[in-house]
Tab-separated table of C-alpha atoms in Angstrom:
chain	number	residue	atom	x	y	z
A	1	UNK	CA	21.191	72.437	171.071
A	2	UNK	CA	24.362	74.242	169.271
A	3	UNK	CA	23.705	75.990	165.632
A	4	UNK	CA	26.130	74.999	163.346
A	5	UNK	CA	27.732	77.876	161.382
A	6	UNK	CA	28.523	78.303	157.542
A	7	UNK	CA	32.350	78.851	157.097
A	8	UNK	CA	35.010	78.212	154.430
A	9	UNK	CA	36.652	74.775	154.044
A	10	UNK	CA	38.967	75.454	151.429
A	11	UNK	CA	39.828	78.464	148.812
A	12	UNK	CA	41.602	78.033	146.126
A	13	UNK	CA	42.570	79.789	142.355
A	14	UNK	CA	39.608	79.737	139.645
A	15	UNK	CA	40.223	79.261	136.093
A	16	UNK	CA	38.748	81.799	134.125
A	17	UNK	CA	37.412	79.099	132.296
A	18	UNK	CA	35.534	77.331	135.290
A	19	UNK	CA	33.633	80.561	136.310
A	20	UNK	CA	30.123	80.414	136.339
A	21	UNK	CA	29.177	84.327	137.593
A	22	UNK	CA	31.995	86.639	136.879
A	23	UNK	CA	35.201	86.682	134.817
A	24	UNK	CA	38.654	88.935	135.209
A	25	UNK	CA	39.315	91.652	132.727
A	26	UNK	CA	42.260	93.624	132.503
A	27	UNK	CA	41.414	97.048	130.635
A	28	UNK	CA	43.966	99.624	129.553
A	29	UNK	CA	43.155	102.943	129.592
A	30	UNK	CA	45.041	107.103	129.568
A	31	UNK	CA	45.020	108.820	132.786
A	32	UNK	CA	43.679	112.586	132.555
A	33	UNK	CA	47.496	113.084	132.245
A	34	UNK	CA	47.486	110.858	128.934
A	35	UNK	CA	49.641	108.098	130.713
A	36	UNK	CA	48.662	104.967	129.978
A	37	UNK	CA	47.879	102.037	132.704
A	38	UNK	CA	45.451	98.956	133.230
A	39	UNK	CA	43.329	98.312	135.856
A	40	UNK	CA	42.013	94.553	136.377
A	41	UNK	CA	38.558	94.169	137.889
A	42	UNK	CA	35.908	91.018	138.154
A	43	UNK	CA	33.056	91.394	135.224
A	44	UNK	CA	29.835	90.046	136.112
A	45	UNK	CA	28.490	87.726	132.830
A	46	UNK	CA	25.633	87.006	134.318
A	47	UNK	CA	23.215	90.635	133.163
A	48	UNK	CA	20.799	89.484	130.886
A	49	UNK	CA	19.850	90.806	127.435
A	50	UNK	CA	16.279	92.204	128.224
A	51	UNK	CA	17.818	94.165	131.121
A	52	UNK	CA	19.702	97.308	131.820
A	53	UNK	CA	21.152	95.983	135.093
A	54	UNK	CA	22.119	92.542	136.812
A	55	UNK	CA	21.082	92.704	140.109
A	56	UNK	CA	18.700	94.187	142.338
A	57	UNK	CA	18.490	95.223	146.855
A	58	UNK	CA	15.490	95.976	147.782
A	59	UNK	CA	14.357	98.223	150.549
A	60	UNK	CA	11.710	96.311	152.321
A	61	UNK	CA	9.453	98.003	154.188
A	62	UNK	CA	7.010	96.609	157.151
A	63	UNK	CA	3.848	98.722	158.241
A	64	UNK	CA	3.341	97.599	161.634
A	65	UNK	CA	1.374	99.101	164.031
A	66	UNK	CA	4.545	100.542	166.613
A	67	UNK	CA	6.039	102.337	162.830
A	68	UNK	CA	7.825	101.305	159.953
A	69	UNK	CA	10.394	98.714	160.050
A	70	UNK	CA	12.943	98.311	157.319
A	71	UNK	CA	14.124	94.257	157.023
A	72	UNK	CA	17.610	93.228	156.872
A	73	UNK	CA	19.006	89.625	156.575
A	74	UNK	CA	21.958	87.982	157.864
A	75	UNK	CA	23.900	85.639	154.884
A	76	UNK	CA	27.056	84.098	155.084
A	77	UNK	CA	29.183	85.698	152.398
A	78	UNK	CA	32.405	83.260	151.065
A	79	UNK	CA	34.417	86.372	150.035
A	80	UNK	CA	34.816	87.594	153.621
A	81	UNK	CA	34.425	84.455	155.690
A	82	UNK	CA	31.508	85.601	157.669
A	83	UNK	CA	27.809	86.567	158.252
A	84	UNK	CA	26.795	89.690	157.363
A	85	UNK	CA	23.931	91.953	158.230
A	86	UNK	CA	22.199	93.331	154.491
A	87	UNK	CA	19.138	93.979	153.146
A	88	UNK	CA	17.354	91.323	150.456
A	89	UNK	CA	18.925	91.535	146.717
A	90	UNK	CA	19.840	89.109	144.031
A	91	UNK	CA	20.239	88.819	140.352
A	92	UNK	CA	17.674	89.291	137.629
A	93	UNK	CA	16.850	85.971	135.724
A	94	UNK	CA	16.746	86.265	131.414
A	95	UNK	CA	13.183	86.910	130.534
A	96	UNK	CA	12.644	88.867	134.029
A	97	UNK	CA	12.135	92.667	134.819
A	98	UNK	CA	14.196	94.329	137.483
A	99	UNK	CA	10.919	94.748	139.279
A	100	UNK	CA	9.549	90.842	139.103
A	101	UNK	CA	13.273	90.178	140.312
A	102	UNK	CA	12.842	92.300	143.234
A	103	UNK	CA	10.054	90.820	144.362
A	104	UNK	CA	10.845	87.017	143.757
A	105	UNK	CA	14.212	87.875	145.721
A	106	UNK	CA	12.011	88.943	148.638
A	107	UNK	CA	10.019	86.013	149.071
A	108	UNK	CA	12.968	83.716	148.280
A	109	UNK	CA	15.044	85.322	150.931
A	110	UNK	CA	12.492	86.181	153.433
A	111	UNK	CA	9.722	84.812	152.974
A	112	UNK	CA	7.674	88.138	152.610
A	113	UNK	CA	5.446	89.220	149.726
A	114	UNK	CA	5.766	93.263	148.275
A	115	UNK	CA	5.004	94.858	145.779
A	116	UNK	CA	7.906	96.914	143.782
A	117	UNK	CA	8.173	100.781	143.567
A	118	UNK	CA	9.693	102.693	140.352
A	119	UNK	CA	13.598	101.732	140.997
A	120	UNK	CA	16.542	103.841	141.361
A	121	UNK	CA	18.568	105.111	138.899
A	122	UNK	CA	21.483	102.633	138.366
A	123	UNK	CA	23.775	102.217	140.955
A	124	UNK	CA	27.494	100.967	140.159
A	125	UNK	CA	28.356	98.907	143.643
A	126	UNK	CA	32.429	98.530	144.005
A	127	UNK	CA	33.617	99.723	141.158
A	128	UNK	CA	37.289	99.842	142.217
A	129	UNK	CA	36.609	95.913	141.731
A	130	UNK	CA	33.605	94.707	139.925
A	131	UNK	CA	31.196	95.694	137.187
A	132	UNK	CA	27.757	94.962	138.971
A	133	UNK	CA	25.274	97.371	137.720
A	134	UNK	CA	22.122	97.364	140.226
A	135	UNK	CA	18.633	99.176	140.927
A	136	UNK	CA	16.958	99.240	144.421
A	137	UNK	CA	13.596	98.941	144.958
A	138	UNK	CA	11.118	99.748	147.285
A	139	UNK	CA	8.469	97.093	148.600
A	140	UNK	CA	6.116	97.764	151.360
A	141	UNK	CA	4.558	94.835	152.868
A	142	UNK	CA	1.761	95.425	155.786
C-alpha cells in the first residue's frame, strides 16, 4: 500500500482582510546612523490577552530503561511544501496558560501526556520576518 504525502496544490496571494492567523506589517524605523528605513514582516494576530506568548515549543523527554529520548515529529509544512522534523509545538488558546498549552499540544500532536516544567525565557523566532513569541517547555513522560 502506498502512503499518500501532503503536497501543495495551489498557492495564491491572500488579502489582508481574509487572513486569520497573521497580518502583514510595515514598520518605519531609524537605523543607528539616523537613516529612516522600512521593514515588512508578519505579525501573529492570535496572542491571548492573558498570555505573554502566543506559542509554545515542547522538548518532550521519555525516560526509557535504555536512557532518555526526545520526542520529535514529522509534520507537513505548506510554506516549504515539505515534511519537516521538529519538536511538538502549538498556539496558546485564550484562557489557557503556556504550561497548559504545552501539555495539550503534546497530547494532540503525539499522544503522550507529560507534566510541564518551568518555561524558558521568552524566545523570539524568525525575527527577520515574523513576530511570534514562544516559551519552550520540558515535559517528562515516564
